[in-house]
mmCIF file of C-alpha atoms in Angstrom:
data_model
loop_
_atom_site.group_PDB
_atom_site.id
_atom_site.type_symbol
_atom_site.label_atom_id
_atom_site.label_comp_id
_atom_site.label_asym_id
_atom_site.label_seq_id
_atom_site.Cartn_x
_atom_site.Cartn_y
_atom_site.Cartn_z
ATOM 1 C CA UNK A 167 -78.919 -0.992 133.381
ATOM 2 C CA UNK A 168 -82.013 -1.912 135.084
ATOM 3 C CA UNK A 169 -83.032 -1.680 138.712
ATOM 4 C CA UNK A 170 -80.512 -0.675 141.378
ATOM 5 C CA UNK A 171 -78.332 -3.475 142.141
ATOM 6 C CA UNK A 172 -76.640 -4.971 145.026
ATOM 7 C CA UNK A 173 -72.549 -5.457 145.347
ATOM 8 C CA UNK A 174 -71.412 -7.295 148.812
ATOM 9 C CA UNK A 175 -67.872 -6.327 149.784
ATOM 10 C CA UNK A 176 -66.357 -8.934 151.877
ATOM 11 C CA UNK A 177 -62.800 -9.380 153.906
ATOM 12 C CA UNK A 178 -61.388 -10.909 156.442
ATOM 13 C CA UNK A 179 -62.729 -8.326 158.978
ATOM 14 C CA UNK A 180 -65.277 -7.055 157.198
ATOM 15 C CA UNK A 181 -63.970 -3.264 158.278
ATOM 16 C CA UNK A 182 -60.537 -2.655 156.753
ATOM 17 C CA UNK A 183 -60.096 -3.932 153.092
ATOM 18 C CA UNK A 184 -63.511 -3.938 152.201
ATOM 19 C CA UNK A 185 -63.491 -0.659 153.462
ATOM 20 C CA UNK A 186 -60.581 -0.209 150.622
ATOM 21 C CA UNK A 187 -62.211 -1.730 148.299
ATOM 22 C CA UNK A 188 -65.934 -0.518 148.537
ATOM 23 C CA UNK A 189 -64.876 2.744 148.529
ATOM 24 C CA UNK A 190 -63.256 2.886 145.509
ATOM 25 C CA UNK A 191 -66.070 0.689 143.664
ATOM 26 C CA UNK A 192 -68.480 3.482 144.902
ATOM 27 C CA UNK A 193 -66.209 6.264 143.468
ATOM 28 C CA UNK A 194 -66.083 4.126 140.002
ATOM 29 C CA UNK A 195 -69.693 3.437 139.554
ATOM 30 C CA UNK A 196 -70.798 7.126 140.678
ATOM 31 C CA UNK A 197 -68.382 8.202 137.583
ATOM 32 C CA UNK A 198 -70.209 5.545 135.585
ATOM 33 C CA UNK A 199 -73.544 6.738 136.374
ATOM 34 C CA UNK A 200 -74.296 3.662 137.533
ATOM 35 C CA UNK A 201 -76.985 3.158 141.078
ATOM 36 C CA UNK A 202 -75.572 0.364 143.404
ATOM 37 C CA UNK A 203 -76.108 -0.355 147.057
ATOM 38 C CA UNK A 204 -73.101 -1.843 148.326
ATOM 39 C CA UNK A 205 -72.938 -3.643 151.436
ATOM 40 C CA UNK A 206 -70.003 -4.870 153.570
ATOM 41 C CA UNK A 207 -69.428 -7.600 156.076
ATOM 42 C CA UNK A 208 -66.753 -10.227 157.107
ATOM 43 C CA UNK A 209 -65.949 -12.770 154.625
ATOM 44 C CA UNK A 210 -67.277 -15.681 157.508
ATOM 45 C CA UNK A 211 -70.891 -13.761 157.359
ATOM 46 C CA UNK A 212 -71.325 -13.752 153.610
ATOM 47 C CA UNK A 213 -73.445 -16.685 153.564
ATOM 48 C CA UNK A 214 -76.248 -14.395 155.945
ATOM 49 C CA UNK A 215 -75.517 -11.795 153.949
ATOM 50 C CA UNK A 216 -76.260 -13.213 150.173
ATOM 51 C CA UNK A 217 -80.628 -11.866 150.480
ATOM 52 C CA UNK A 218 -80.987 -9.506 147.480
ATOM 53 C CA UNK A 219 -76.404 -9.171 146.434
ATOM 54 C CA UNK A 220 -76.331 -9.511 142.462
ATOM 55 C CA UNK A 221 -72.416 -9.767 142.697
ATOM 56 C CA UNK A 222 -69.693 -10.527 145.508
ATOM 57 C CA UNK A 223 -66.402 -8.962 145.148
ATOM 58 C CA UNK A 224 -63.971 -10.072 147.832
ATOM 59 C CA UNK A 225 -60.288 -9.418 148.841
ATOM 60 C CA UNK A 226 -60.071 -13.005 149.934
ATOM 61 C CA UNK A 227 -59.565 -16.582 148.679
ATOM 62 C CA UNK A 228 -63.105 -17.356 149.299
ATOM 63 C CA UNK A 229 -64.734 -19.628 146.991
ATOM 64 C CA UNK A 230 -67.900 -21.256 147.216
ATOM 65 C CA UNK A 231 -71.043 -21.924 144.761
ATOM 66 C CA UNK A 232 -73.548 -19.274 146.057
ATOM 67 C CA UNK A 233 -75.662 -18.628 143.662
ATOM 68 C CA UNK A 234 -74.019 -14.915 142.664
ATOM 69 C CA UNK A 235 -70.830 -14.451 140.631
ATOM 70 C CA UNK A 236 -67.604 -13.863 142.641
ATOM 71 C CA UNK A 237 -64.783 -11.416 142.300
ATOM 72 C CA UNK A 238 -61.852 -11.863 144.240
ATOM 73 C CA UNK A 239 -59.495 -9.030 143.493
ATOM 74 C CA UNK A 240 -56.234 -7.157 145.131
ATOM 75 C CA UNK A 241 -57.061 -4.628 142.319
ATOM 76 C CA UNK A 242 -59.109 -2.042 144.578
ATOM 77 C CA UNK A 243 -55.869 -2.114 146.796
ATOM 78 C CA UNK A 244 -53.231 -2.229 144.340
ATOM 79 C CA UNK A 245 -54.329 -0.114 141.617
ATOM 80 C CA UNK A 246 -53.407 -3.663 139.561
ATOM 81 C CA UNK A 247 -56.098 -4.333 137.180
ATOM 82 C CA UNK A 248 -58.548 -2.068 138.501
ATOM 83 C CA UNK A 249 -60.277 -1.379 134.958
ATOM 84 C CA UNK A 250 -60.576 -4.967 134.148
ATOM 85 C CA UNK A 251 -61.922 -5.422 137.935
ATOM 86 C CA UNK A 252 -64.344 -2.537 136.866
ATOM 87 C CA UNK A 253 -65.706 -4.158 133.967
ATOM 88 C CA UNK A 254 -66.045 -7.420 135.655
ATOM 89 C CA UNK A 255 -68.317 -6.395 137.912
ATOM 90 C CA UNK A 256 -70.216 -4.163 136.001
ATOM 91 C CA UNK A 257 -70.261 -7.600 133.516
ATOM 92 C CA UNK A 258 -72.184 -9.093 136.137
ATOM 93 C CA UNK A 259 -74.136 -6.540 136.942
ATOM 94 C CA UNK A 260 -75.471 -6.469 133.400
ATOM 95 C CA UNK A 261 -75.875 -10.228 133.248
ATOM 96 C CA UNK A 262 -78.458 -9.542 135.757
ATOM 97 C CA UNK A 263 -80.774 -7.889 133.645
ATOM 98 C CA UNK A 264 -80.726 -10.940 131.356
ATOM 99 C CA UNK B 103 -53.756 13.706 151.204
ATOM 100 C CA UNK B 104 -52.456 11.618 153.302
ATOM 101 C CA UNK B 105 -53.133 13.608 156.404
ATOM 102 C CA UNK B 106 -54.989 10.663 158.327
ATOM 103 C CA UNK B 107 -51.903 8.437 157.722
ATOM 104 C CA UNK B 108 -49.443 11.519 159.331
ATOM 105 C CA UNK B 109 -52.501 11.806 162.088
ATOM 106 C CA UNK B 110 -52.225 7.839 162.949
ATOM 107 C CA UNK B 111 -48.564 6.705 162.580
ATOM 108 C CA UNK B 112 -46.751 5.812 166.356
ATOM 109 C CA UNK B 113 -43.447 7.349 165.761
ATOM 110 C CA UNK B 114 -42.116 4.988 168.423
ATOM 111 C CA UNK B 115 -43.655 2.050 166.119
ATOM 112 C CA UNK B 116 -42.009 2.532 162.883
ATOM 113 C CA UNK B 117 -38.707 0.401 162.783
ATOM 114 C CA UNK B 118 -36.698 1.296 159.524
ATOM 115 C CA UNK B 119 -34.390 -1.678 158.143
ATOM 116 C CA UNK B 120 -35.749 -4.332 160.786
ATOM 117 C CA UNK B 121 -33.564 -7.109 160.490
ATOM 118 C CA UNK B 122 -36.383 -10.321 160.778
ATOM 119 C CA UNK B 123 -36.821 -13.780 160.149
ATOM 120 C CA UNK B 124 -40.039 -13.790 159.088
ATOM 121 C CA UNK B 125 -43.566 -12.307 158.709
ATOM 122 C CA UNK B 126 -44.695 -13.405 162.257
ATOM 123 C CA UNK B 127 -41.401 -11.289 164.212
ATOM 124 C CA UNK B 128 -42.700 -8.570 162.038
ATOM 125 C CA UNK B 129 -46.107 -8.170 163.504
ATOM 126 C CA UNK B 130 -44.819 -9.323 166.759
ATOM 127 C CA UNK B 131 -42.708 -6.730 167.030
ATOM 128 C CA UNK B 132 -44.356 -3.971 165.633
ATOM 129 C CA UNK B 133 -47.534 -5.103 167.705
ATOM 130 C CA UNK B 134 -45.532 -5.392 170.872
ATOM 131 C CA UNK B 135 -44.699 -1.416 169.983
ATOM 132 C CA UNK B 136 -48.112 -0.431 169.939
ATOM 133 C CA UNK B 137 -49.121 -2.070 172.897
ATOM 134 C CA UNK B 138 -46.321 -0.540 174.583
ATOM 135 C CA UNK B 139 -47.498 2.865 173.386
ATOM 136 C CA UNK B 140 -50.908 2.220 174.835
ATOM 137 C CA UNK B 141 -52.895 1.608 171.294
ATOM 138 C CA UNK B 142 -53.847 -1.609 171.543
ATOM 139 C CA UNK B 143 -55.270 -4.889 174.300
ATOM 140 C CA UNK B 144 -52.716 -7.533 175.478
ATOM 141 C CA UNK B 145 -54.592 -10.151 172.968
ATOM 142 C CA UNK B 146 -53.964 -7.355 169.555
ATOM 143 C CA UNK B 147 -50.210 -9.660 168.957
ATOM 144 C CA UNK B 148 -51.827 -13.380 169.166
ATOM 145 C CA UNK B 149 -55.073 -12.132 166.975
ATOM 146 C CA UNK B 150 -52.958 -10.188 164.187
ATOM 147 C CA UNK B 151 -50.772 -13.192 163.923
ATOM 148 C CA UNK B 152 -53.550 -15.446 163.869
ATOM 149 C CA UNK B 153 -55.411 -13.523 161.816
ATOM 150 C CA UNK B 154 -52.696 -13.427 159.458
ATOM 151 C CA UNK B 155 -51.846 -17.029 159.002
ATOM 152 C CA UNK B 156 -56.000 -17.813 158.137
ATOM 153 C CA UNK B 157 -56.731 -14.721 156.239
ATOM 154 C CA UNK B 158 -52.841 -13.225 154.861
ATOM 155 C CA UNK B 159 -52.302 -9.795 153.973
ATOM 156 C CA UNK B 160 -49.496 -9.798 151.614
ATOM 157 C CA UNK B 161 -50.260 -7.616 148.506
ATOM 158 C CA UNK B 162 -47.965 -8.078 145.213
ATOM 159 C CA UNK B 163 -47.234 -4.673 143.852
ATOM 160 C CA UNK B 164 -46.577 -5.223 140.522
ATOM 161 C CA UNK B 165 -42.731 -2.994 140.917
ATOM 162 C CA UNK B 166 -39.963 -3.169 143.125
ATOM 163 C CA UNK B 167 -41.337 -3.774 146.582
ATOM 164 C CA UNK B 168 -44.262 -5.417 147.208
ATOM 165 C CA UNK B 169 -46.439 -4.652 150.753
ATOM 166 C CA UNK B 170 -48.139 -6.560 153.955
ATOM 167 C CA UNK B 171 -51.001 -4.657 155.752
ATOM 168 C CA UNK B 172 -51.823 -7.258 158.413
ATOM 169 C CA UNK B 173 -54.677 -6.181 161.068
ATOM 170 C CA UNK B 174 -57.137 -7.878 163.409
ATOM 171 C CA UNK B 175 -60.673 -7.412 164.296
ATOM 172 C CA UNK B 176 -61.534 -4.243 166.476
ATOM 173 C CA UNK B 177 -61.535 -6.188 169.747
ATOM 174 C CA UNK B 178 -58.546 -6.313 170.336
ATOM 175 C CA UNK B 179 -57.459 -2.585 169.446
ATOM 176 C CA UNK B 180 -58.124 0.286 172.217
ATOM 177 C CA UNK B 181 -57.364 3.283 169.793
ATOM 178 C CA UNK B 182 -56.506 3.639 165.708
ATOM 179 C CA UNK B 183 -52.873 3.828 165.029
ATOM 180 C CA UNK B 184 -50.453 2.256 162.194
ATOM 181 C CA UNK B 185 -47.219 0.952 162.720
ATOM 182 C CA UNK B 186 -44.823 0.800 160.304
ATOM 183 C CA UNK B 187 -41.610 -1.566 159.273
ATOM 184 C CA UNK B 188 -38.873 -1.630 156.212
ATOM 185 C CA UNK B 189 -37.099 -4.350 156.280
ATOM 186 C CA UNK B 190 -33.390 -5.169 155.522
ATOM 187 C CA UNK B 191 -34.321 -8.649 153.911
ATOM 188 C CA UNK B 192 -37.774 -9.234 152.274
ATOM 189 C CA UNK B 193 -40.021 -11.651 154.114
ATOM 190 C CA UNK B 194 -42.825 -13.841 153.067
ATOM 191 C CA UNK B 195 -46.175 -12.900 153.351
ATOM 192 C CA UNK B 196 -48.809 -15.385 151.922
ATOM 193 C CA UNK B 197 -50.895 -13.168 149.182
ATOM 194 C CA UNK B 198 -54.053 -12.180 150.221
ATOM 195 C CA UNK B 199 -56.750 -13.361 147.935
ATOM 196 C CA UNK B 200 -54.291 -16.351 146.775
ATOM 197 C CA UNK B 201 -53.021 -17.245 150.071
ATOM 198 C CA UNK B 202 -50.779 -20.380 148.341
ATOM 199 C CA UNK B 203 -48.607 -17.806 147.488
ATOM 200 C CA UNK B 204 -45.556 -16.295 148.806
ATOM 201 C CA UNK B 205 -45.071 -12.096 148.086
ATOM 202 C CA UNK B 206 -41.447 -11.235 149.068
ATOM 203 C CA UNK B 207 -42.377 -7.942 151.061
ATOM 204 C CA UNK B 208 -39.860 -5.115 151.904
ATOM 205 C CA UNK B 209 -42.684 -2.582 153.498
ATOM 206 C CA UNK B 210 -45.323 -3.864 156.640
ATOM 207 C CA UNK B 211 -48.248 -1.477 157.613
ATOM 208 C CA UNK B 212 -49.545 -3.053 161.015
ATOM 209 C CA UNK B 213 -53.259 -1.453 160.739
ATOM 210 C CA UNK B 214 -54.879 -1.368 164.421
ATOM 211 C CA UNK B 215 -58.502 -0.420 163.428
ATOM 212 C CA UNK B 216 -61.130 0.767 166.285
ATOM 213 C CA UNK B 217 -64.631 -0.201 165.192
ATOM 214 C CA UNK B 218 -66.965 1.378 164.766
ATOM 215 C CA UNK B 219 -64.950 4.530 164.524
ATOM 216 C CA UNK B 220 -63.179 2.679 161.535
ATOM 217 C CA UNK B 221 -60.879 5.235 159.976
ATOM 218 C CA UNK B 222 -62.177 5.089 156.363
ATOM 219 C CA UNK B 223 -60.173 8.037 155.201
ATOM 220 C CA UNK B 224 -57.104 6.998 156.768
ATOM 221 C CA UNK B 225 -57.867 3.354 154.892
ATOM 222 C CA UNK B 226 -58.286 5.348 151.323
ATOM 223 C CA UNK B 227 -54.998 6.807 152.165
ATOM 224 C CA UNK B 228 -53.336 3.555 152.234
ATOM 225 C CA UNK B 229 -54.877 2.655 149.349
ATOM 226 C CA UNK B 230 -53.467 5.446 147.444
ATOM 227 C CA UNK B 231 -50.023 4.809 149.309
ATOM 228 C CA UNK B 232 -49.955 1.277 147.902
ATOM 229 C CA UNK B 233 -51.144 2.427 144.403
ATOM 230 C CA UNK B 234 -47.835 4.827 144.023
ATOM 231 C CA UNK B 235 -44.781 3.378 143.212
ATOM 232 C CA UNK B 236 -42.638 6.280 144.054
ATOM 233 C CA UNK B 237 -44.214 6.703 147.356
ATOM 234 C CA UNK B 238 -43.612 3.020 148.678
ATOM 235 C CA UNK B 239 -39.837 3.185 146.886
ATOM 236 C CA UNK B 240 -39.154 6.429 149.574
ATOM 237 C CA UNK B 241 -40.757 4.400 152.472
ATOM 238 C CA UNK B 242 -38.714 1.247 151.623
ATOM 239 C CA UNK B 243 -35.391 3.912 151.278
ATOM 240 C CA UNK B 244 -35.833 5.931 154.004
ATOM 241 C CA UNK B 245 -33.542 5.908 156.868
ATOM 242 C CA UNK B 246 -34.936 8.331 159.261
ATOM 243 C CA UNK B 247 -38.661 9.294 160.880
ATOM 244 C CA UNK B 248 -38.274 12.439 158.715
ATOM 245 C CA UNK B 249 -37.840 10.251 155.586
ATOM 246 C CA UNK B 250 -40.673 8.424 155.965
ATOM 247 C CA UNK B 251 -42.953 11.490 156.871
ATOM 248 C CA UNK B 252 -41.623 13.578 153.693
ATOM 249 C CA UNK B 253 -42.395 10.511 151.408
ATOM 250 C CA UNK B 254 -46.023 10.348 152.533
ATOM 251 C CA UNK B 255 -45.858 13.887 152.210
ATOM 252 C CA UNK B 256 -44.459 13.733 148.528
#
């Protein structure tokens, strides 16, 4: 993969399941070998928060055309899908490089 | 592993086979326990069931019991804690990232979270409790304080 990218973990509060969520996303790309910054914040700040995020992955229902692909996934909580969730956003990560 | 869940859990706030109506006496009551128990501001009730009816928290589990973790922004919480229910008849939560839908929930973790001290390992540890089957079919079963501790413990 190229330069170090961005991922921008957003939830409702922007401190408890993003928290989840981030964590484990760092734990799966650091076994990947793969060098992301990952950010967190509230989902009602991600449009101030977009400068420089290659993907959004989110715990919510949030939906809007901003420009950077969108996750929303339960799997980083549930353990449901979490390998598919891992591929999608290293998917988009790639398509970045393109 | 799960020592920052044992660390934060109100004993006096974990109600085994709570007979409610819905997802709102659920956090209403568990809330009211924490306040009562000194964790939490006078607004923590009205902003975790606010909270929850914009932004849900109910989390399908793919087996037999599916969980709610609702919570509210730091504000309104004096120190960390978790509260727990198991309920005697499911409840709907609306599901979290599709919040059109109902999960039928037998097990509520009522998260106070103190920012910026937020407890990240005690958040992994939740994580881990909700990704283990077993673990949330012992909460859902238990019918004592002890039960609940020894299937955290596992």
């Amino acid at each position: 993969m190229g330069k170090q990218k961005t991922i921008l973990v957003a939830c409702g509060t922007g401190i408890a399941t993003s928290t989840m969520a981030a964590k484990a996303i760092e734990s799966a790309m650091e076994e990947r070998g793969i060098d992301v910054i990952i950010r967190q914040c509230k989902t009602a700040e991600i449009m101030g928060r977009l400068n420089g995020v290659n993907v959004l992955v989110t715990t919510t229902s949030f939906s809007s055309d901003i420009g950077v692909p969108i996750i929303r996934t339960l799997a980083f909580l549930t353990g449901i899908g979490k390998e598919e969730a891992i591929d999608q956003i290293i998917a988009a990560l790639e398509a970045c490089d393109k | 592993m799960i020592n920052k869940i044992l660390e934060l859990i109100v004993p006096d706030a974990v109600c085994l086979n709570m007979d409610a109506k819905d997802s709102a006496e659920v956090i209403r009551t568990l809330g009211e326990k924490l306040l009562a128990a000194g964790y939490v501001k006078e607004s923590f009730v009205a902003a975790a069931l606010s909270r929850e009816s914009e932004l849900p928290t109910g989390l399908p589990l793919g087996a037999a019991y599916n969980a709610a973790i609702p919570h509210t922004d730091a504000e309104h919480v004096l120190h960390s804690a978790l509260a727990v229910a198991t309920l005697k008849h499911p409840v709907i939560f609306q599901n979290m990232v599709d919040p059109d839908a109902g999960v039928e929930v037998h097990l509520v973790i009522l998260m106070a979270l103190d920012h910026p001290k937020v407890q990240v390992e005690m958040l992994q540890e939740v994580a881990l409790v909700l990704q283990d089957s077993a673990t949330i079919e012992g909460l859902v079963q238990a019918s004592s304080i002890e039960e609940v501790f020894a299937s955290l413990k596992g």
